Amino acid sequence: MPDGASKVLDVQNLNTIFQTRSGEIHAVNNVSFDLEEGELLGVVGESGSGKSVTMMSLIRLLPSPPAEIRAGKVMFDGLDLLKIDDDKLRDIRGARIGFIFQDPMTSLNPVFTVGFQLREPLMRHMGLNKKQANKRAAELLEMVGIPAASARLKDYPHQFSGGMRQRVMIAIALACDPEVLIADEPTTALDVTIQAQILELIKELRQKLGMAIIWITHDLGVIAGIADRVMVMYGGQVVEEAPVRELFKNPQHPYTKALLKTVPHVRGERAERLEVIEGQPPILGGAPTACPFRERCPVAIDICARENPALHVTGPRHAAACHLVAPAREEAHV
Ligand code: SF4
């Protein structure tokens, strides 16, 4: 993380629930975190851990009902994104906060050309006319490595390969020079070579454009190569948070330790056998009253079934939520 950087996003005690016929589902529980200027924060967890719902809550992308953001603050440039009116939010969403989703086919509109979809935010948010927007659209496609960019503006999404469509999505997300980019499993649907190319591209663009990024993934291996800091989620809450090297060197939470054993290491010529985390992620329900990891935790004790541990500071910029992890002395700050 850059020294002396300031916060671009500050999320406090976010709680999101879903109303269902069988009652409320608490999908995001008291999630707090911040994002520094130019920082890449990796958000890791299995599916159902609450990582995507958390990020969609920030920019109010969840349909309501059934979703309801019951509490919390999301501060961005002095504004609480959970309180501002829809018009103001639309000015920020897609312009100052960009996002890329896993499957570009669900995010790109199949009936409009890629050029139209790139021009639209440029004309709406940046005030460019059609000619200027067209020129900028071609530059953006070129920037993300699409050959013959100007000619390809006339093509429809289905005329691009999976990797190229993901590049188009990145170009759209970056069109208005966002201060924050939220990328939700953007490489998961791609084959390994294309995945590596997209990761390289994001690293390059981040250096060039200086934006802060939230990168959501279930794969700690991906995070190791690109993140400054990592937030681990489980059962709708943050269970550990630390700078990336610290997390890999000194994991505190039993879930993070288990997750690290699922990351492949190659020693010499032989790849190590990967471990899997026994058991299933928890089925979310009412407000949590116990540690969400207790059913799968190899070191659980009695109190884990009675009390949900709070996230506490365990060292410099390191925090964990586990009854067995001792809090640091007062001088440490996360
Ligand atoms: Fe395991 Fe208990 Fe820690 Fe939860 S609080 S991770 S169950 S030891």
mmCIF file of C-alpha atoms and ligand atoms in Angstrom:
data_model
loop_
_atom_site.group_PDB
_atom_site.id
_atom_site.type_symbol
_atom_site.label_atom_id
_atom_site.label_comp_id
_atom_site.label_asym_id
_atom_site.label_seq_id
_atom_site.Cartn_x
_atom_site.Cartn_y
_atom_site.Cartn_z
ATOM 1 C CA MET A 1 0.000 0.000 0.000
ATOM 2 C CA PRO A 2 1.367 3.441 -0.829
ATOM 3 C CA ASP A 3 2.743 5.392 2.156
ATOM 4 C CA GLY A 4 0.665 8.333 3.316
ATOM 5 C CA ALA A 5 -2.276 7.311 1.116
ATOM 6 C CA SER A 6 -5.729 8.402 2.172
ATOM 7 C CA LYS A 7 -8.953 6.426 2.247
ATOM 8 C CA VAL A 8 -11.058 6.427 -0.897
ATOM 9 C CA LEU A 9 -13.710 4.176 0.568
ATOM 10 C CA ASP A 10 -14.672 3.600 4.179
ATOM 11 C CA VAL A 11 -17.248 0.911 4.957
ATOM 12 C CA GLN A 12 -18.614 0.713 8.478
ATOM 13 C CA ASN A 13 -20.767 -2.015 10.022
ATOM 14 C CA LEU A 14 -22.522 -3.021 6.839
ATOM 15 C CA ASN A 15 -25.444 -5.415 7.333
ATOM 16 C CA THR A 16 -27.406 -6.831 4.399
ATOM 17 C CA ILE A 17 -30.271 -9.258 4.758
ATOM 18 C CA PHE A 18 -32.525 -11.086 2.287
ATOM 19 C CA GLN A 19 -36.211 -11.524 3.037
ATOM 20 C CA THR A 20 -37.305 -15.043 2.106
ATOM 21 C CA ARG A 21 -40.481 -17.066 2.717
ATOM 22 C CA SER A 22 -38.700 -18.984 5.434
ATOM 23 C CA GLY A 23 -37.442 -15.858 7.186
ATOM 24 C CA GLU A 24 -34.527 -13.448 7.065
ATOM 25 C CA ILE A 25 -31.123 -14.455 5.780
ATOM 26 C CA HIS A 26 -28.282 -12.417 7.208
ATOM 27 C CA ALA A 27 -25.884 -12.427 4.253
ATOM 28 C CA VAL A 28 -23.533 -9.637 5.388
ATOM 29 C CA ASN A 29 -22.910 -9.157 9.096
ATOM 30 C CA ASN A 30 -21.180 -6.084 10.496
ATOM 31 C CA VAL A 31 -18.628 -5.839 7.724
ATOM 32 C CA SER A 32 -16.189 -2.933 8.068
ATOM 33 C CA PHE A 33 -13.158 -2.150 5.937
ATOM 34 C CA ASP A 34 -11.484 0.651 4.081
ATOM 35 C CA LEU A 35 -9.650 1.075 0.826
ATOM 36 C CA GLU A 36 -6.652 3.352 0.421
ATOM 37 C CA GLU A 37 -5.804 5.395 -2.672
ATOM 38 C CA GLY A 38 -4.083 3.194 -5.253
ATOM 39 C CA GLU A 39 -4.388 0.067 -3.101
ATOM 40 C CA LEU A 40 -5.430 -3.376 -4.317
ATOM 41 C CA LEU A 41 -7.537 -5.102 -1.671
ATOM 42 C CA GLY A 42 -8.155 -8.802 -2.274
ATOM 43 C CA VAL A 43 -11.413 -10.180 -0.873
ATOM 44 C CA VAL A 44 -11.275 -13.946 -0.514
ATOM 45 C CA GLY A 45 -13.746 -16.612 0.502
ATOM 46 C CA GLU A 46 -15.726 -19.604 -0.740
ATOM 47 C CA SER A 47 -18.962 -19.025 -2.616
ATOM 48 C CA GLY A 48 -21.668 -17.946 -0.198
ATOM 49 C CA SER A 49 -19.154 -16.207 2.089
ATOM 50 C CA GLY A 50 -20.785 -12.840 1.431
ATOM 51 C CA LYS A 51 -17.998 -11.249 -0.621
ATOM 52 C CA SER A 52 -20.050 -10.430 -3.730
ATOM 53 C CA VAL A 53 -23.143 -9.416 -1.741
ATOM 54 C CA THR A 54 -20.958 -7.055 0.303
ATOM 55 C CA MET A 55 -19.547 -5.362 -2.793
ATOM 56 C CA MET A 56 -22.919 -5.162 -4.531
ATOM 57 C CA SER A 57 -24.358 -3.608 -1.361
ATOM 58 C CA LEU A 58 -21.736 -0.836 -1.495
ATOM 59 C CA ILE A 59 -23.066 0.463 -4.785
ATOM 60 C CA ARG A 60 -26.672 -0.603 -4.122
ATOM 61 C CA LEU A 61 -26.799 -3.065 -6.987
ATOM 62 C CA LEU A 62 -28.912 -5.671 -5.183
ATOM 63 C CA PRO A 63 -32.611 -5.834 -6.025
ATOM 64 C CA SER A 64 -34.725 -4.642 -3.121
ATOM 65 C CA PRO A 65 -36.790 -6.606 -2.186
ATOM 66 C CA PRO A 66 -35.581 -9.250 -1.424
ATOM 67 C CA ALA A 67 -32.337 -7.528 -0.371
ATOM 68 C CA GLU A 68 -32.331 -4.919 2.356
ATOM 69 C CA ILE A 69 -29.315 -3.008 3.605
ATOM 70 C CA ARG A 70 -30.298 -2.828 7.215
ATOM 71 C CA ALA A 71 -27.403 -0.873 8.655
ATOM 72 C CA GLY A 72 -24.043 0.597 7.844
ATOM 73 C CA LYS A 73 -22.239 3.462 6.151
ATOM 74 C CA VAL A 74 -20.300 3.499 2.900
ATOM 75 C CA MET A 75 -18.326 6.741 2.789
ATOM 76 C CA PHE A 76 -16.957 7.858 -0.595
ATOM 77 C CA ASP A 77 -15.699 11.412 -1.107
ATOM 78 C CA GLY A 78 -17.640 12.674 1.917
ATOM 79 C CA LEU A 79 -20.911 11.050 0.799
ATOM 80 C CA ASP A 80 -22.654 8.044 2.319
ATOM 81 C CA LEU A 81 -23.498 5.916 -0.738
ATOM 82 C CA LEU A 82 -26.272 4.214 1.216
ATOM 83 C CA LYS A 83 -28.047 7.544 1.801
ATOM 84 C CA ILE A 84 -27.628 9.606 -1.389
ATOM 85 C CA ASP A 85 -30.473 9.774 -3.916
ATOM 86 C CA ASP A 86 -30.566 7.528 -6.988
ATOM 87 C CA ASP A 87 -29.495 10.268 -9.428
ATOM 88 C CA LYS A 88 -26.377 11.076 -7.425
ATOM 89 C CA LEU A 89 -25.596 7.391 -7.084
ATOM 90 C CA ARG A 90 -25.917 6.884 -10.854
ATOM 91 C CA ASP A 91 -23.356 9.670 -11.375
ATOM 92 C CA ILE A 92 -20.902 7.770 -9.184
ATOM 93 C CA ARG A 93 -21.686 4.189 -10.234
ATOM 94 C CA GLY A 94 -19.943 3.239 -13.454
ATOM 95 C CA ALA A 95 -18.101 6.573 -13.534
ATOM 96 C CA ARG A 96 -16.153 7.124 -10.295
ATOM 97 C CA ILE A 97 -16.648 3.532 -9.119
ATOM 98 C CA GLY A 98 -16.307 1.036 -11.963
ATOM 99 C CA PHE A 99 -17.061 -2.660 -11.807
ATOM 100 C CA ILE A 100 -16.279 -5.831 -13.741
ATOM 101 C CA PHE A 101 -18.193 -9.034 -13.239
ATOM 102 C CA GLN A 102 -17.290 -12.669 -13.770
ATOM 103 C CA ASP A 103 -19.280 -13.317 -16.907
ATOM 104 C CA PRO A 104 -19.067 -10.520 -19.471
ATOM 105 C CA MET A 105 -21.972 -12.023 -21.431
ATOM 106 C CA THR A 106 -24.337 -11.184 -18.591
ATOM 107 C CA SER A 107 -22.944 -7.657 -18.237
ATOM 108 C CA LEU A 108 -22.523 -6.717 -21.889
ATOM 109 C CA ASN A 109 -25.729 -6.072 -23.773
ATOM 110 C CA PRO A 110 -25.885 -8.527 -26.715
ATOM 111 C CA VAL A 111 -28.046 -6.250 -28.895
ATOM 112 C CA PHE A 112 -25.717 -3.220 -28.878
ATOM 113 C CA THR A 113 -22.292 -2.922 -30.487
ATOM 114 C CA VAL A 114 -19.268 -2.712 -28.256
ATOM 115 C CA GLY A 115 -18.689 0.828 -29.573
ATOM 116 C CA PHE A 116 -22.161 1.901 -28.421
ATOM 117 C CA GLN A 117 -21.624 0.381 -24.982
ATOM 118 C CA LEU A 118 -18.275 2.149 -24.615
ATOM 119 C CA ARG A 119 -19.583 5.497 -25.889
ATOM 120 C CA GLU A 120 -22.612 5.535 -23.632
ATOM 121 C CA PRO A 121 -20.796 6.179 -20.271
ATOM 122 C CA LEU A 122 -18.376 8.587 -21.974
ATOM 123 C CA MET A 123 -21.225 10.720 -23.304
ATOM 124 C CA ARG A 124 -23.315 10.462 -20.140
ATOM 125 C CA HIS A 125 -20.661 10.959 -17.476
ATOM 126 C CA MET A 126 -17.809 12.747 -19.257
ATOM 127 C CA GLY A 127 -19.893 15.045 -21.466
ATOM 128 C CA LEU A 128 -18.172 13.958 -24.708
ATOM 129 C CA ASN A 129 -19.948 14.270 -28.048
ATOM 130 C CA LYS A 130 -20.352 11.215 -30.278
ATOM 131 C CA LYS A 131 -17.196 11.834 -32.304
ATOM 132 C CA GLN A 132 -15.039 12.427 -29.229
ATOM 133 C CA ALA A 133 -16.564 9.395 -27.488
ATOM 134 C CA ASN A 134 -15.841 7.217 -30.517
ATOM 135 C CA LYS A 135 -12.202 8.283 -30.546
ATOM 136 C CA ARG A 136 -11.873 7.633 -26.810
ATOM 137 C CA ALA A 137 -13.673 4.263 -27.160
ATOM 138 C CA ALA A 138 -11.091 3.136 -29.722
ATOM 139 C CA GLU A 139 -8.249 4.293 -27.433
ATOM 140 C CA LEU A 140 -9.754 2.316 -24.562
ATOM 141 C CA LEU A 141 -10.022 -0.876 -26.623
ATOM 142 C CA GLU A 142 -6.442 -0.391 -27.707
ATOM 143 C CA MET A 143 -5.354 0.159 -24.112
ATOM 144 C CA VAL A 144 -6.784 -3.221 -23.077
ATOM 145 C CA GLY A 145 -4.988 -4.941 -25.949
ATOM 146 C CA ILE A 146 -7.730 -5.467 -28.539
ATOM 147 C CA PRO A 147 -6.191 -5.492 -32.035
ATOM 148 C CA ALA A 148 -7.710 -3.317 -34.805
ATOM 149 C CA ALA A 149 -9.569 -1.396 -32.088
ATOM 150 C CA SER A 150 -11.315 1.205 -34.301
ATOM 151 C CA ALA A 151 -12.753 -1.443 -36.624
ATOM 152 C CA ARG A 152 -13.928 -3.609 -33.736
ATOM 153 C CA LEU A 153 -16.139 -0.872 -32.303
ATOM 154 C CA LYS A 154 -18.784 -1.955 -34.820
ATOM 155 C CA ASP A 155 -18.804 -5.552 -33.560
ATOM 156 C CA TYR A 156 -21.302 -7.111 -31.158
ATOM 157 C CA PRO A 157 -20.209 -8.899 -27.949
ATOM 158 C CA HIS A 158 -20.750 -12.405 -29.429
ATOM 159 C CA GLN A 159 -18.144 -11.609 -32.105
ATOM 160 C CA PHE A 160 -15.415 -11.505 -29.425
ATOM 161 C CA SER A 161 -13.786 -14.499 -27.709
ATOM 162 C CA GLY A 162 -14.245 -14.991 -23.926
ATOM 163 C CA GLY A 163 -10.915 -13.337 -23.069
ATOM 164 C CA MET A 164 -11.528 -10.439 -25.467
ATOM 165 C CA ARG A 165 -15.034 -9.889 -24.041
ATOM 166 C CA GLN A 166 -13.491 -9.656 -20.576
ATOM 167 C CA ARG A 167 -11.086 -7.029 -21.964
ATOM 168 C CA VAL A 168 -14.067 -5.114 -23.378
ATOM 169 C CA MET A 169 -15.671 -5.192 -19.912
ATOM 170 C CA ILE A 170 -12.469 -3.824 -18.425
ATOM 171 C CA ALA A 171 -12.397 -1.055 -21.045
ATOM 172 C CA ILE A 172 -16.008 -0.093 -20.191
ATOM 173 C CA ALA A 173 -15.261 -0.171 -16.451
ATOM 174 C CA LEU A 174 -12.236 2.092 -16.970
ATOM 175 C CA ALA A 175 -13.887 4.418 -19.501
ATOM 176 C CA CYS A 176 -14.489 7.267 -17.054
ATOM 177 C CA ASP A 177 -11.183 6.939 -15.114
ATOM 178 C CA PRO A 178 -12.758 5.575 -11.936
ATOM 179 C CA GLU A 179 -11.110 6.179 -8.570
ATOM 180 C CA VAL A 180 -12.249 2.696 -7.479
ATOM 181 C CA LEU A 181 -12.627 -0.476 -9.524
ATOM 182 C CA ILE A 182 -14.564 -3.454 -8.122
ATOM 183 C CA ALA A 183 -13.669 -6.682 -9.927
ATOM 184 C CA ASP A 184 -15.784 -9.710 -8.987
ATOM 185 C CA GLU A 185 -14.066 -12.994 -9.978
ATOM 186 C CA PRO A 186 -13.215 -11.427 -13.347
ATOM 187 C CA THR A 187 -10.920 -14.230 -14.482
ATOM 188 C CA THR A 188 -12.724 -17.299 -13.146
ATOM 189 C CA ALA A 189 -14.543 -18.188 -16.373
ATOM 190 C CA LEU A 190 -11.370 -17.907 -18.465
ATOM 191 C CA ASP A 191 -8.718 -20.498 -19.232
ATOM 192 C CA VAL A 192 -5.436 -20.286 -17.316
ATOM 193 C CA THR A 193 -3.398 -18.527 -20.037
ATOM 194 C CA ILE A 194 -6.045 -15.854 -20.624
ATOM 195 C CA GLN A 195 -6.450 -15.496 -16.836
ATOM 196 C CA ALA A 196 -2.745 -14.717 -16.543
ATOM 197 C CA GLN A 197 -2.970 -12.177 -19.382
ATOM 198 C CA ILE A 198 -5.927 -10.398 -17.754
ATOM 199 C CA LEU A 199 -4.126 -10.293 -14.383
ATOM 200 C CA GLU A 200 -1.054 -8.796 -16.078
ATOM 201 C CA LEU A 201 -3.258 -6.256 -17.839
ATOM 202 C CA ILE A 202 -4.911 -5.188 -14.573
ATOM 203 C CA LYS A 203 -1.501 -4.816 -12.894
ATOM 204 C CA GLU A 204 -0.269 -2.639 -15.774
ATOM 205 C CA LEU A 205 -3.412 -0.499 -15.889
ATOM 206 C CA ARG A 206 -3.345 -0.014 -12.160
ATOM 207 C CA GLN A 207 0.189 1.341 -12.333
ATOM 208 C CA LYS A 208 -0.682 3.569 -15.244
ATOM 209 C CA LEU A 209 -4.011 4.898 -13.947
ATOM 210 C CA GLY A 210 -3.402 4.753 -10.171
ATOM 211 C CA MET A 211 -6.899 3.588 -9.232
ATOM 212 C CA ALA A 212 -7.745 1.592 -6.099
ATOM 213 C CA ILE A 213 -9.079 -1.904 -6.748
ATOM 214 C CA ILE A 214 -11.207 -4.381 -4.817
ATOM 215 C CA TRP A 215 -10.530 -7.818 -6.286
ATOM 216 C CA ILE A 216 -13.028 -10.512 -5.250
ATOM 217 C CA THR A 217 -11.970 -14.137 -5.677
ATOM 218 C CA HIS A 218 -12.205 -17.593 -4.146
ATOM 219 C CA ASP A 219 -8.564 -18.185 -5.112
ATOM 220 C CA LEU A 220 -5.845 -17.106 -2.681
ATOM 221 C CA GLY A 221 -3.264 -17.989 -5.342
ATOM 222 C CA VAL A 222 -4.528 -15.139 -7.547
ATOM 223 C CA ILE A 223 -4.440 -12.733 -4.610
ATOM 224 C CA ALA A 224 -0.818 -13.594 -3.782
ATOM 225 C CA GLY A 225 0.314 -12.159 -7.115
ATOM 226 C CA ILE A 226 -1.595 -8.887 -7.168
ATOM 227 C CA ALA A 227 -2.945 -7.689 -3.783
ATOM 228 C CA ASP A 228 -1.481 -5.294 -1.216
ATOM 229 C CA ARG A 229 -3.875 -6.365 1.494
ATOM 230 C CA VAL A 230 -6.334 -9.224 1.922
ATOM 231 C CA MET A 231 -9.702 -9.513 3.626
ATOM 232 C CA VAL A 232 -10.901 -13.073 4.245
ATOM 233 C CA MET A 233 -14.664 -13.586 4.508
ATOM 234 C CA TYR A 234 -16.607 -16.512 5.887
ATOM 235 C CA GLY A 235 -20.310 -16.882 6.683
ATOM 236 C CA GLY A 236 -21.094 -13.271 5.778
ATOM 237 C CA GLN A 237 -18.417 -11.724 7.953
ATOM 238 C CA VAL A 238 -14.778 -10.687 7.878
ATOM 239 C CA VAL A 239 -12.725 -13.306 9.728
ATOM 240 C CA GLU A 240 -9.239 -11.988 8.980
ATOM 241 C CA GLU A 241 -7.565 -8.982 7.411
ATOM 242 C CA ALA A 242 -3.849 -8.316 6.852
ATOM 243 C CA PRO A 243 -1.255 -7.119 4.335
ATOM 244 C CA VAL A 244 -0.773 -9.887 1.786
ATOM 245 C CA ARG A 245 2.714 -11.044 2.853
ATOM 246 C CA GLU A 246 1.765 -11.017 6.508
ATOM 247 C CA LEU A 247 -1.330 -13.099 5.788
ATOM 248 C CA PHE A 248 0.641 -15.744 3.906
ATOM 249 C CA LYS A 249 3.457 -15.773 6.483
ATOM 250 C CA ASN A 250 1.478 -15.483 9.652
ATOM 251 C CA PRO A 251 -2.189 -16.496 9.212
ATOM 252 C CA GLN A 252 -4.156 -16.316 12.455
ATOM 253 C CA HIS A 253 -7.656 -17.579 11.775
ATOM 254 C CA PRO A 254 -8.199 -21.362 11.418
ATOM 255 C CA TYR A 255 -10.205 -20.764 8.221
ATOM 256 C CA THR A 256 -7.390 -18.740 6.621
ATOM 257 C CA LYS A 257 -4.909 -21.462 7.606
ATOM 258 C CA ALA A 258 -7.138 -24.085 5.969
ATOM 259 C CA LEU A 259 -7.585 -21.914 2.878
ATOM 260 C CA LEU A 260 -3.816 -21.496 2.506
ATOM 261 C CA LYS A 261 -3.397 -25.260 2.381
ATOM 262 C CA THR A 262 -5.611 -25.316 -0.711
ATOM 263 C CA VAL A 263 -3.179 -23.075 -2.646
ATOM 264 C CA PRO A 264 -0.825 -25.072 -4.897
ATOM 265 C CA HIS A 265 2.928 -24.769 -4.232
ATOM 266 C CA VAL A 266 5.430 -26.243 -6.579
ATOM 267 C CA ARG A 267 8.549 -27.541 -4.835
ATOM 268 C CA GLY A 268 11.297 -28.660 -7.213
ATOM 269 C CA GLU A 269 9.709 -30.706 -9.960
ATOM 270 C CA ARG A 270 6.784 -32.041 -7.942
ATOM 271 C CA ALA A 271 3.575 -30.206 -7.188
ATOM 272 C CA GLU A 272 2.395 -30.818 -3.624
ATOM 273 C CA ARG A 273 -0.910 -32.567 -3.061
ATOM 274 C CA LEU A 274 -3.589 -30.054 -2.255
ATOM 275 C CA GLU A 275 -5.703 -30.267 0.847
ATOM 276 C CA VAL A 276 -9.402 -29.571 0.817
ATOM 277 C CA ILE A 277 -11.357 -27.925 3.600
ATOM 278 C CA GLU A 278 -13.551 -30.633 5.103
ATOM 279 C CA GLY A 279 -17.286 -29.923 5.459
ATOM 280 C CA GLN A 280 -19.585 -27.422 3.803
ATOM 281 C CA PRO A 281 -19.821 -23.639 4.135
ATOM 282 C CA PRO A 282 -22.546 -22.664 6.625
ATOM 283 C CA ILE A 283 -26.155 -22.209 5.549
ATOM 284 C CA LEU A 284 -26.884 -18.627 6.416
ATOM 285 C CA GLY A 285 -29.946 -17.807 8.484
ATOM 286 C CA GLY A 286 -30.718 -15.353 11.288
ATOM 287 C CA ALA A 287 -28.240 -13.037 12.998
ATOM 288 C CA PRO A 288 -25.158 -15.082 13.922
ATOM 289 C CA THR A 289 -24.881 -16.086 17.573
ATOM 290 C CA ALA A 290 -21.877 -18.401 17.218
ATOM 291 C CA CYS A 291 -18.645 -18.599 15.223
ATOM 292 C CA PRO A 292 -19.727 -19.382 11.641
ATOM 293 C CA PHE A 293 -16.677 -21.667 11.143
ATOM 294 C CA ARG A 294 -17.300 -23.863 14.210
ATOM 295 C CA GLU A 295 -18.695 -26.893 12.302
ATOM 296 C CA ARG A 296 -15.500 -27.183 10.253
ATOM 297 C CA CYS A 297 -12.966 -25.844 12.705
ATOM 298 C CA PRO A 298 -10.390 -28.397 13.911
ATOM 299 C CA VAL A 299 -9.673 -26.442 17.110
ATOM 300 C CA ALA A 300 -13.176 -25.288 18.154
ATOM 301 C CA ILE A 301 -13.885 -24.962 21.869
ATOM 302 C CA ASP A 302 -17.155 -24.654 23.830
ATOM 303 C CA ILE A 303 -17.482 -20.890 23.643
ATOM 304 C CA CYS A 304 -17.364 -20.999 19.820
ATOM 305 C CA ALA A 305 -20.928 -22.395 19.766
ATOM 306 C CA ARG A 306 -22.214 -19.704 22.132
ATOM 307 C CA GLU A 307 -20.483 -16.515 21.039
ATOM 308 C CA ASN A 308 -19.601 -15.043 17.672
ATOM 309 C CA PRO A 309 -16.038 -13.721 18.065
ATOM 310 C CA ALA A 310 -15.505 -10.060 17.166
ATOM 311 C CA LEU A 311 -12.771 -8.971 14.778
ATOM 312 C CA HIS A 312 -9.866 -7.735 16.910
ATOM 313 C CA VAL A 313 -6.423 -6.368 16.247
ATOM 314 C CA THR A 314 -3.750 -9.039 16.497
ATOM 315 C CA GLY A 315 -0.737 -7.081 15.210
ATOM 316 C CA PRO A 316 0.243 -4.156 12.979
ATOM 317 C CA ARG A 317 -2.504 -3.849 10.314
ATOM 318 C CA HIS A 318 -3.598 -7.392 11.162
ATOM 319 C CA ALA A 319 -6.985 -8.410 12.621
ATOM 320 C CA ALA A 320 -8.775 -11.730 13.143
ATOM 321 C CA ALA A 321 -12.095 -12.933 14.571
ATOM 322 C CA CYS A 322 -11.420 -16.057 16.599
ATOM 323 C CA HIS A 323 -11.741 -16.870 20.314
ATOM 324 C CA LEU A 324 -8.345 -18.552 20.230
ATOM 325 C CA VAL A 325 -6.429 -15.659 18.718
ATOM 326 C CA ALA A 326 -5.085 -13.269 21.335
ATOM 327 C CA PRO A 327 -5.616 -9.536 20.804
ATOM 328 C CA ALA A 328 -2.447 -7.485 20.355
ATOM 329 C CA ARG A 329 -1.336 -4.947 22.915
ATOM 330 C CA GLU A 330 -2.946 -1.525 22.523
ATOM 331 C CA GLU A 331 -0.261 0.163 20.457
ATOM 332 C CA ALA A 332 -0.954 -1.975 17.356
ATOM 333 C CA HIS A 333 -3.310 -0.501 14.772
ATOM 334 C CA VAL A 334 -5.059 -2.073 11.807
HETATM 335 FE FE1 SF4 B 1 -12.534 -22.127 15.447
HETATM 336 FE FE2 SF4 B 1 -13.673 -21.168 17.620
HETATM 337 FE FE3 SF4 B 1 -11.861 -19.727 16.329
HETATM 338 FE FE4 SF4 B 1 -14.277 -20.120 15.308
HETATM 339 S S1 SF4 B 1 -13.792 -18.992 17.163
HETATM 340 S S2 SF4 B 1 -12.364 -20.248 14.237
HETATM 341 S S3 SF4 B 1 -14.687 -22.213 15.946
HETATM 342 S S4 SF4 B 1 -11.529 -21.648 17.371
#
